[in-house]
Short mmCIF file of C-alpha atoms in Angstrom, two decimals:
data_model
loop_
_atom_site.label_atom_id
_atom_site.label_comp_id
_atom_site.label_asym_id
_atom_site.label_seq_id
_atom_site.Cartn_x
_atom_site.Cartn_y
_atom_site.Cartn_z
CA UNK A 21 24.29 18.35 -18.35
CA UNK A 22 20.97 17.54 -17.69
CA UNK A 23 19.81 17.32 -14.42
CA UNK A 24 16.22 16.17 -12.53
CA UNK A 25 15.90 17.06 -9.06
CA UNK A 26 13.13 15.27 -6.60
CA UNK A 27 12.43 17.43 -3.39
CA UNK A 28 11.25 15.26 -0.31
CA UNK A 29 11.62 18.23 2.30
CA UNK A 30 8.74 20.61 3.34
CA UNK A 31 9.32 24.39 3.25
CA UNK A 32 10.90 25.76 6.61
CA UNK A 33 9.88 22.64 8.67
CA UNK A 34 13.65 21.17 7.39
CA UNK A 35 16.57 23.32 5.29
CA UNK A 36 15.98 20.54 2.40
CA UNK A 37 13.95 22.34 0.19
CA UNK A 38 15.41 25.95 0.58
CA UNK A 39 18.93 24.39 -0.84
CA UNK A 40 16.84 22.20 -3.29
CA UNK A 41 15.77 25.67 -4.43
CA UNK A 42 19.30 27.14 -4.11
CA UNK A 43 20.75 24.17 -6.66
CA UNK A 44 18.32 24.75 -8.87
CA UNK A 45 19.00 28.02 -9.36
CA UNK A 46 22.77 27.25 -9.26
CA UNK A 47 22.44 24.76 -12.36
CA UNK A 48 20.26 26.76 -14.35
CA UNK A 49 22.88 29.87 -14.05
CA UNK A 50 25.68 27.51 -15.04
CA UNK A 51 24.03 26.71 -18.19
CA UNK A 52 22.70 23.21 -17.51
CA UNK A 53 18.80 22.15 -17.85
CA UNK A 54 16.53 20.70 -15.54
CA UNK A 55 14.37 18.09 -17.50
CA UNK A 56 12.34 18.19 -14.11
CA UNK A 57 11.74 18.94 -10.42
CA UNK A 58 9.30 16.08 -8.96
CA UNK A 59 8.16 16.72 -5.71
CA UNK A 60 7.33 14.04 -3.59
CA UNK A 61 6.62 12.62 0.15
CA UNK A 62 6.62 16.12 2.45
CA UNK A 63 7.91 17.73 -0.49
CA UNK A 64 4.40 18.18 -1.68
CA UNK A 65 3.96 21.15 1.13
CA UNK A 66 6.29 23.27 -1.34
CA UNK A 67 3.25 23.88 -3.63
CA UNK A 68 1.29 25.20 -1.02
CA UNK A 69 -0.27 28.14 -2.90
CA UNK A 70 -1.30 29.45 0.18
CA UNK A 71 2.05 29.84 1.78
CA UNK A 72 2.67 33.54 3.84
CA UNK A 73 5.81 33.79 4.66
CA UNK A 74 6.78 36.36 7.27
CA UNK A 75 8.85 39.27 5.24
CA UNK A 76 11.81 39.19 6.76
CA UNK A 77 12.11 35.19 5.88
CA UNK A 78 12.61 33.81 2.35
CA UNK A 79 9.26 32.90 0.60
CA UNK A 80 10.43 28.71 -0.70
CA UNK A 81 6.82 28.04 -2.66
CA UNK A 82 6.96 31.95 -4.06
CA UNK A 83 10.44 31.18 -5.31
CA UNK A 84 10.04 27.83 -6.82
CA UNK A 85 7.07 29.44 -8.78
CA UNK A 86 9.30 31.95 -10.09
CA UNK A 87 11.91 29.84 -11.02
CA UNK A 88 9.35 27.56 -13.03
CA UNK A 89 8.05 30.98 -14.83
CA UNK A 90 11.14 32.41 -15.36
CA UNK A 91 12.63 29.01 -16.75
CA UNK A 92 9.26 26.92 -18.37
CA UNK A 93 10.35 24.37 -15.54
CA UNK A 94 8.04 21.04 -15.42
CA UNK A 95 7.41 21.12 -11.73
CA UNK A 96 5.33 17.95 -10.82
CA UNK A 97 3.63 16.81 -7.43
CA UNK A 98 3.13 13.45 -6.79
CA UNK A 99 -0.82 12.76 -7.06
CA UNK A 100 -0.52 10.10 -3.91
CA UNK A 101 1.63 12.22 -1.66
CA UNK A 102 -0.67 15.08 -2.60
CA UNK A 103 -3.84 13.97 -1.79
CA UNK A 104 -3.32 12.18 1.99
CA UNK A 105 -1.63 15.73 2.74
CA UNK A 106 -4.43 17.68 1.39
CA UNK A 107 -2.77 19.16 -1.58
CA UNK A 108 -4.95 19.21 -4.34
CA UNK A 109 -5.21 21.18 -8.00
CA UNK A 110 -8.55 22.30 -9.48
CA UNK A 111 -9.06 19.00 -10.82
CA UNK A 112 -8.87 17.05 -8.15
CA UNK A 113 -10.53 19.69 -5.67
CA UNK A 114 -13.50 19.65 -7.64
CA UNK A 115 -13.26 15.85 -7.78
CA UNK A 116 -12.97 15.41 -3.83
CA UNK A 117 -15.75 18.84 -3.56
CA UNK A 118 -13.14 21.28 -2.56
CA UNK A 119 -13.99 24.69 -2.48
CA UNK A 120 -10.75 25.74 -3.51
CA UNK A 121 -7.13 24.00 -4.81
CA UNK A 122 -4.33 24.15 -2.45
CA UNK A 123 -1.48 23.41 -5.15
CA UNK A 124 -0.01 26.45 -7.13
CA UNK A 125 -0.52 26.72 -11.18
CA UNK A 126 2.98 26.35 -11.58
CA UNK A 127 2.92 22.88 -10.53
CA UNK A 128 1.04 20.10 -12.16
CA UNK A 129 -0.03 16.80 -10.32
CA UNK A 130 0.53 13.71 -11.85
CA UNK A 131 1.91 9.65 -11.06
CA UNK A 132 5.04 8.73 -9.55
CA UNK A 133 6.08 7.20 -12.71
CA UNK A 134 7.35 10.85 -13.26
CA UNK A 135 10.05 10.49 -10.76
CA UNK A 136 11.01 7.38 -12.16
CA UNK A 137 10.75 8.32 -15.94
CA UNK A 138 12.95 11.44 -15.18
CA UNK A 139 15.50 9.41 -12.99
CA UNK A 140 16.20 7.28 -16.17
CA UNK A 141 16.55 10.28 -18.63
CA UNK A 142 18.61 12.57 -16.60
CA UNK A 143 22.25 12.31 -16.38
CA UNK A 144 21.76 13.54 -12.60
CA UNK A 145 19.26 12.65 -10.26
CA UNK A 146 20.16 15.19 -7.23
CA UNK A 147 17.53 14.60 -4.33
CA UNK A 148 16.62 16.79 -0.67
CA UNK A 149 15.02 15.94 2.01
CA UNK A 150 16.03 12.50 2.90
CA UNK B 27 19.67 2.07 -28.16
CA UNK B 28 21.30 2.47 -24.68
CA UNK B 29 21.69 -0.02 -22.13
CA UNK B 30 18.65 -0.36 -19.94
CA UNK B 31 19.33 1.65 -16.98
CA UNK B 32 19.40 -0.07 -12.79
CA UNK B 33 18.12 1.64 -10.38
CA UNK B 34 18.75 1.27 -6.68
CA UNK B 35 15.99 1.88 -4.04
CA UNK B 36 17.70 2.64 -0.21
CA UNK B 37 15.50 2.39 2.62
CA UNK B 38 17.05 3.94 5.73
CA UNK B 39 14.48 5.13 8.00
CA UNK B 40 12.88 2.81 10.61
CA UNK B 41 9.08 2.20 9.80
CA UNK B 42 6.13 3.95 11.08
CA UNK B 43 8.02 6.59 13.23
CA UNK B 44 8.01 8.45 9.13
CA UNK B 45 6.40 7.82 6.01
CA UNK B 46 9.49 7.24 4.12
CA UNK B 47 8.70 3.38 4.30
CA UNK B 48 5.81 3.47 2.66
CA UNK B 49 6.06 5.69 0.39
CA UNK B 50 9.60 4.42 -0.79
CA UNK B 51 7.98 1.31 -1.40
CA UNK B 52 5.92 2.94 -3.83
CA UNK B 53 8.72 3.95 -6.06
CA UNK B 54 10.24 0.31 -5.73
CA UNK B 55 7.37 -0.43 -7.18
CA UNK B 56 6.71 2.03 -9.51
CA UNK B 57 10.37 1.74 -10.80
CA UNK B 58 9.87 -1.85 -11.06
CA UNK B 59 7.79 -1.12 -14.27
CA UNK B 60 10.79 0.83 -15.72
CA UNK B 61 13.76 -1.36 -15.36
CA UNK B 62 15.07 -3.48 -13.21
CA UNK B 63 15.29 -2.51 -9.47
CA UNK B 64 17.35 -3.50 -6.72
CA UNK B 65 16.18 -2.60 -2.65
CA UNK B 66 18.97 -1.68 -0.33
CA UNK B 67 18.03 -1.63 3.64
CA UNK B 68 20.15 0.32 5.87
CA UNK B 69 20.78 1.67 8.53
CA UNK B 70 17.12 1.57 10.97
CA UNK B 71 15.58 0.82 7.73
CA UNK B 72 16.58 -2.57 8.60
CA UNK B 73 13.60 -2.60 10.75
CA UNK B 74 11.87 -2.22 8.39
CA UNK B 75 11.84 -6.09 7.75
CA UNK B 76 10.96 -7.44 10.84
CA UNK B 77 8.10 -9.90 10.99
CA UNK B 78 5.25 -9.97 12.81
CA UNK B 79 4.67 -5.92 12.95
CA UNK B 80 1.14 -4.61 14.37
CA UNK B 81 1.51 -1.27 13.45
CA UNK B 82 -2.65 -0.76 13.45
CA UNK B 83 -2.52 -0.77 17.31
CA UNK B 84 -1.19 2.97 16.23
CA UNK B 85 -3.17 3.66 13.57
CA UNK B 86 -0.38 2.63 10.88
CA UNK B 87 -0.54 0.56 7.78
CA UNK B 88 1.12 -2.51 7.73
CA UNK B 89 2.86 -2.03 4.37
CA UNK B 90 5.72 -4.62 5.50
CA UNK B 91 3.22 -7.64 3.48
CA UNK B 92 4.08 -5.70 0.30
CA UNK B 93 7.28 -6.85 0.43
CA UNK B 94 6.46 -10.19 0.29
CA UNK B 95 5.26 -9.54 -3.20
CA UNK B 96 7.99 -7.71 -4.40
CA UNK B 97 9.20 -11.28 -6.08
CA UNK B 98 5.32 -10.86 -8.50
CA UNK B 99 7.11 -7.39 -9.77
CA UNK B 100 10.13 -8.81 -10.89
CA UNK B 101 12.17 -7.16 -7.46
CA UNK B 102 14.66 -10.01 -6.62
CA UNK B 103 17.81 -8.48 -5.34
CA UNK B 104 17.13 -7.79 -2.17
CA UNK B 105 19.89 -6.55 0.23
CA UNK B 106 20.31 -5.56 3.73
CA UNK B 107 23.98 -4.28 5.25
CA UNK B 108 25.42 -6.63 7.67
CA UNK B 109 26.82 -4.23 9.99
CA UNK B 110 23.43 -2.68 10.66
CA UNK B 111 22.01 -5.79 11.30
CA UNK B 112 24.41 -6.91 14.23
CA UNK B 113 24.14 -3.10 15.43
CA UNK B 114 20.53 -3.99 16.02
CA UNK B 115 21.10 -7.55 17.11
CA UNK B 116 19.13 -9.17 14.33
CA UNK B 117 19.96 -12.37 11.98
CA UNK B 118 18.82 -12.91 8.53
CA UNK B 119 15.98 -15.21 9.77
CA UNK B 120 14.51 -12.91 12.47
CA UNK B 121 13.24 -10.88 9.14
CA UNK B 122 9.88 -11.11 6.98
CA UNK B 123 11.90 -11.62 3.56
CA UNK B 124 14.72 -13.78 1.96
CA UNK B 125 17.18 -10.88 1.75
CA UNK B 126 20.79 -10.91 0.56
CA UNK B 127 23.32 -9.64 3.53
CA UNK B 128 26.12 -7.61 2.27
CA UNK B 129 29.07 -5.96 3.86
CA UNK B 130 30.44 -2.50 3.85
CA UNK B 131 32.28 -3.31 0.36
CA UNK B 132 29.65 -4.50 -1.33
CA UNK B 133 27.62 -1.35 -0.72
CA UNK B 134 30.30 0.21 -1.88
CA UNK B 135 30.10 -1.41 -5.31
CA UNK B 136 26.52 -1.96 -5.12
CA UNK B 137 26.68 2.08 -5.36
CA UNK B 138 28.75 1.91 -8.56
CA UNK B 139 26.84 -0.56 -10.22
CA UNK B 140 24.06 1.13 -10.60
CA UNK B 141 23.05 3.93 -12.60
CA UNK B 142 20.05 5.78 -10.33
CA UNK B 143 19.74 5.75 -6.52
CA UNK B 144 16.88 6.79 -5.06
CA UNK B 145 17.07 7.00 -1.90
CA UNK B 146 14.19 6.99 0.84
#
Protein backbone atom coordinates (compact mmCIF):
# COMPACT_ATOMS: atom_id res chain seq x y z
CA UNK A 1 0.00 0.00 0.00
CA UNK A 2 0.99 3.28 -0.63
CA UNK A 3 0.84 5.69 1.88
CA UNK A 4 1.48 9.85 2.16
CA UNK A 5 1.76 11.19 5.48
CA UNK A 6 1.33 15.21 6.25
CA UNK A 7 2.90 16.21 9.70
CA UNK A 8 1.19 19.38 11.32
CA UNK A 9 2.97 18.92 14.84
CA UNK A 10 6.28 20.65 15.86
CA UNK A 11 9.10 18.54 17.34
CA UNK A 12 8.78 18.11 21.27
CA UNK A 13 6.38 21.12 21.65
CA UNK A 14 3.38 18.20 21.00
CA UNK A 15 3.96 14.06 20.73
CA UNK A 16 2.51 14.49 16.97
CA UNK A 17 5.49 14.41 15.12
CA UNK A 18 7.61 11.87 17.21
CA UNK A 19 4.69 9.12 16.33
CA UNK A 20 4.45 10.69 12.77
CA UNK A 21 8.08 9.58 12.76
CA UNK A 22 7.35 6.27 14.55
CA UNK A 23 4.59 5.30 11.57
CA UNK A 24 6.77 6.05 9.16
CA UNK A 25 9.18 3.91 10.13
CA UNK A 26 6.51 1.27 10.96
CA UNK A 27 5.20 1.29 7.19
CA UNK A 28 8.37 1.32 5.58
CA UNK A 29 9.47 -1.97 7.72
CA UNK A 30 6.20 -3.62 6.71
CA UNK A 31 7.00 -3.29 3.17
CA UNK A 32 4.70 -0.44 2.12
CA UNK A 33 5.99 2.98 0.36
CA UNK A 34 5.59 6.39 1.25
CA UNK A 35 4.95 8.39 -2.04
CA UNK A 36 5.51 11.42 0.45
CA UNK A 37 5.78 13.14 3.84
CA UNK A 38 4.48 16.92 3.41
CA UNK A 39 5.03 18.93 6.22
CA UNK A 40 2.88 21.64 6.88
CA UNK A 41 1.42 24.40 9.48
CA UNK A 42 3.88 23.89 12.83
CA UNK A 43 5.05 20.91 11.16
CA UNK A 44 7.52 23.03 9.32
CA UNK A 45 9.69 23.31 12.80
CA UNK A 46 10.64 19.49 12.03
CA UNK A 47 13.19 20.68 9.39
CA UNK A 48 14.86 22.79 11.67
CA UNK A 49 18.45 21.99 10.67
CA UNK A 50 19.53 23.55 13.62
CA UNK A 51 17.76 21.39 16.09
CA UNK A 52 20.10 20.19 19.46
CA UNK A 53 18.48 17.92 21.14
CA UNK A 54 19.61 17.16 24.67
CA UNK A 55 21.26 13.39 24.52
CA UNK A 56 19.33 11.71 26.64
CA UNK A 57 16.03 12.81 24.45
CA UNK A 58 15.26 11.50 20.94
CA UNK A 59 16.63 13.82 18.14
CA UNK A 60 12.79 14.12 15.75
CA UNK A 61 14.53 16.47 12.78
CA UNK A 62 17.93 14.09 13.02
CA UNK A 63 15.65 11.11 12.57
CA UNK A 64 13.38 12.22 9.88
CA UNK A 65 16.65 13.07 7.93
CA UNK A 66 17.76 9.67 8.31
CA UNK A 67 14.79 8.09 7.41
CA UNK A 68 14.65 10.26 4.08
CA UNK A 69 18.49 9.07 3.40
CA UNK A 70 18.10 5.77 4.30
CA UNK A 71 14.75 5.44 2.21
CA UNK A 72 15.14 8.34 -0.93
CA UNK A 73 11.93 9.76 0.93
CA UNK A 74 10.41 13.08 -0.83
CA UNK A 75 10.14 15.10 2.31
CA UNK A 76 8.48 18.51 1.37
CA UNK A 77 7.84 21.79 3.50
CA UNK A 78 5.23 23.90 2.68
CA UNK A 79 6.82 27.23 1.11
CA UNK A 80 3.90 29.46 3.00
CA UNK A 81 4.09 27.79 6.37
CA UNK A 82 7.85 28.01 5.98
CA UNK A 83 8.49 31.36 5.41
CA UNK A 84 6.06 33.31 8.25
CA UNK A 85 7.94 30.76 10.70
CA UNK A 86 11.29 31.59 9.46
CA UNK A 87 12.15 28.37 7.82
CA UNK A 88 13.86 28.93 4.80
CA UNK A 89 16.29 26.74 2.21
CA UNK A 90 19.28 28.31 0.41
CA UNK A 91 17.07 29.55 -2.15
CA UNK A 92 14.87 31.37 -0.45
CA UNK A 93 17.49 32.62 2.28
CA UNK A 94 19.42 34.17 -0.29
CA UNK A 95 16.18 35.54 -1.77
CA UNK A 96 14.94 37.17 1.66
CA UNK A 97 19.21 38.05 2.42
CA UNK A 98 19.65 35.34 4.92
CA UNK A 99 22.89 34.60 6.03
CA UNK A 100 22.21 31.12 6.39
CA UNK A 101 19.07 28.42 5.57
CA UNK A 102 17.26 27.12 8.49
CA UNK A 103 15.61 24.02 6.59
CA UNK A 104 17.68 20.71 6.35
CA UNK A 105 18.91 19.28 2.73
CA UNK A 106 16.80 16.48 3.18
CA UNK A 107 13.79 18.45 2.81
CA UNK A 108 12.80 20.45 -0.18
CA UNK A 109 10.33 23.49 -0.07
CA UNK A 110 7.75 23.71 -2.42
CA UNK A 111 3.52 24.69 -2.85
CA UNK A 112 0.81 23.21 -1.00
CA UNK A 113 -0.43 21.70 -4.10
CA UNK A 114 1.98 18.89 -2.88
CA UNK A 115 -0.21 17.96 -0.06
CA UNK A 116 -3.03 17.91 -2.20
CA UNK A 117 -1.44 16.12 -5.28
CA UNK A 118 -0.18 13.36 -2.85
CA UNK A 119 -3.62 13.11 -0.96
CA UNK A 120 -5.18 12.12 -4.38
CA UNK A 121 -2.45 9.51 -5.36
CA UNK A 122 -2.03 7.75 -2.15
CA UNK A 123 -4.24 5.05 -1.05
CA UNK A 124 -3.65 6.51 2.62
CA UNK A 125 -3.46 9.88 3.69
CA UNK A 126 -2.40 9.36 7.56
CA UNK A 127 -1.99 12.94 9.20
CA UNK A 128 -0.37 14.29 13.02
CA UNK A 129 -0.70 17.06 14.65
CA UNK A 130 -4.23 18.11 14.44
CA UNK B 1 -9.17 6.49 -16.02
CA UNK B 2 -10.34 6.49 -12.33
CA UNK B 3 -13.06 8.33 -10.89
CA UNK B 4 -12.11 11.83 -9.91
CA UNK B 5 -11.35 11.68 -6.35
CA UNK B 6 -13.57 14.13 -3.25
CA UNK B 7 -11.90 15.44 -0.82
CA UNK B 8 -13.22 16.67 2.50
CA UNK B 9 -11.71 19.73 4.32
CA UNK B 10 -12.69 19.66 8.46
CA UNK B 11 -12.23 22.73 10.29
CA UNK B 12 -12.35 22.14 14.05
CA UNK B 13 -10.39 24.65 15.80
CA UNK B 14 -11.92 28.03 16.82
CA UNK B 15 -10.24 30.97 14.84
CA UNK B 16 -7.45 33.13 15.82
CA UNK B 17 -6.67 31.40 19.23
CA UNK B 18 -4.39 28.88 16.28
CA UNK B 19 -3.49 29.11 12.84
CA UNK B 20 -5.27 26.09 11.78
CA UNK B 21 -8.06 28.44 10.29
CA UNK B 22 -6.15 30.02 8.09
CA UNK B 23 -4.04 27.91 6.96
CA UNK B 24 -6.77 25.13 6.41
CA UNK B 25 -8.36 27.49 4.27
CA UNK B 26 -5.47 27.41 2.16
CA UNK B 27 -5.73 23.80 1.32
CA UNK B 28 -9.61 24.27 0.68
CA UNK B 29 -8.42 26.27 -1.68
CA UNK B 30 -5.62 24.76 -3.01
CA UNK B 31 -7.58 21.41 -3.26
CA UNK B 32 -10.23 23.24 -4.96
CA UNK B 33 -7.93 23.23 -8.10
CA UNK B 34 -7.67 19.38 -7.85
CA UNK B 35 -11.14 18.10 -7.54
CA UNK B 36 -13.97 18.87 -6.07
CA UNK B 37 -13.97 19.86 -2.32
CA UNK B 38 -16.39 19.81 0.31
CA UNK B 39 -15.75 22.08 3.94
CA UNK B 40 -16.91 20.44 7.10
CA UNK B 41 -17.08 22.86 10.38
CA UNK B 42 -17.01 21.27 13.66
CA UNK B 43 -16.72 21.31 16.70
CA UNK B 44 -15.28 25.32 17.83
CA UNK B 45 -14.49 25.49 14.26
CA UNK B 46 -17.97 26.51 14.05
CA UNK B 47 -16.79 29.82 15.13
CA UNK B 48 -15.13 30.04 12.71
CA UNK B 49 -18.18 31.44 10.69
CA UNK B 50 -19.38 34.03 12.69
CA UNK B 51 -19.90 37.43 11.14
CA UNK B 52 -18.76 40.51 11.95
CA UNK B 53 -15.14 39.30 13.42
CA UNK B 54 -12.42 42.16 14.21
CA UNK B 55 -9.70 40.05 14.73
CA UNK B 56 -7.05 43.16 13.79
CA UNK B 57 -7.82 44.69 17.25
CA UNK B 58 -5.26 41.58 18.05
CA UNK B 59 -3.14 41.74 15.39
CA UNK B 60 -5.01 38.80 13.38
CA UNK B 61 -6.07 38.51 9.82
CA UNK B 62 -9.48 38.47 9.09
CA UNK B 63 -9.40 35.45 6.76
CA UNK B 64 -13.28 34.75 7.58
CA UNK B 65 -14.06 37.18 3.98
CA UNK B 66 -12.35 34.32 2.12
CA UNK B 67 -15.04 32.31 2.67
CA UNK B 68 -17.32 34.33 1.08
CA UNK B 69 -15.51 33.54 -2.10
CA UNK B 70 -15.25 30.06 -1.75
CA UNK B 71 -18.54 29.91 -4.23
CA UNK B 72 -15.68 31.80 -7.28
CA UNK B 73 -13.54 28.36 -6.63
CA UNK B 74 -16.14 26.08 -7.33
CA UNK B 75 -16.49 25.19 -3.12
CA UNK B 76 -20.33 24.78 -2.76
CA UNK B 77 -20.99 22.15 -0.19
CA UNK B 78 -20.63 23.75 2.69
CA UNK B 79 -21.52 22.02 6.04
CA UNK B 80 -21.57 22.75 9.62
CA UNK B 81 -22.76 19.91 12.45
CA UNK B 82 -25.90 20.79 14.11
CA UNK B 83 -25.09 19.63 17.44
CA UNK B 84 -22.12 21.96 17.70
CA UNK B 85 -24.04 24.69 16.72
CA UNK B 86 -26.78 24.50 19.56
CA UNK B 87 -23.71 23.59 21.96
CA UNK B 88 -22.61 27.11 21.17
CA UNK B 89 -26.05 28.63 20.97
CA UNK B 90 -25.83 29.72 17.37
CA UNK B 91 -28.48 29.44 14.32
CA UNK B 92 -27.69 29.11 10.75
CA UNK B 93 -28.29 32.89 10.22
CA UNK B 94 -26.08 34.22 13.07
CA UNK B 95 -23.14 32.96 10.53
CA UNK B 96 -21.13 34.82 7.60
CA UNK B 97 -22.02 31.99 4.93
CA UNK B 98 -25.02 29.97 3.48
CA UNK B 99 -23.91 26.68 5.03
CA UNK B 100 -25.66 23.30 4.96
CA UNK B 101 -26.51 22.00 8.74
CA UNK B 102 -26.10 18.36 9.14
CA UNK B 103 -26.61 15.98 11.98
CA UNK B 104 -24.50 13.40 13.62
CA UNK B 105 -25.52 10.80 10.72
CA UNK B 106 -24.78 12.69 8.06
CA UNK B 107 -21.21 13.22 9.23
CA UNK B 108 -21.16 9.92 9.50
CA UNK B 109 -21.76 9.33 5.80
CA UNK B 110 -20.33 12.50 4.80
CA UNK B 111 -17.04 10.54 6.13
CA UNK B 112 -17.71 7.60 3.79
CA UNK B 113 -18.42 9.49 0.88
CA UNK B 114 -15.47 10.82 0.41
CA UNK B 115 -12.26 9.59 -0.60
CA UNK B 116 -9.54 12.16 1.29
CA UNK B 117 -10.08 14.03 4.58
CA UNK B 118 -7.96 16.49 5.48
CA UNK B 119 -8.46 17.59 8.41
CA UNK B 120 -7.41 21.05 10.06
Amino acid sequence: MQFAIAIYGPPYTYQASASGLMFARAVLSEGHSISRIFFYHDGVYNANRWIEAPQDETDITAGWRDLARSHDLDMVVCVASALRRGMLDPTEASRYEHDAASVAPEFTISGLGQLIDAAIDCDRLVTFGV
Amino acid sequence: MSEPKQILCIQSHAPHGTFFGREGLDAVLMASAFCLVRVLFIGDGVLQLLGDQQPSDIGSKDYSVTFGALADYGVTDIFVARADLERLHLAANDLSLAVTPLSDTDITQLLHDVDVVLDF
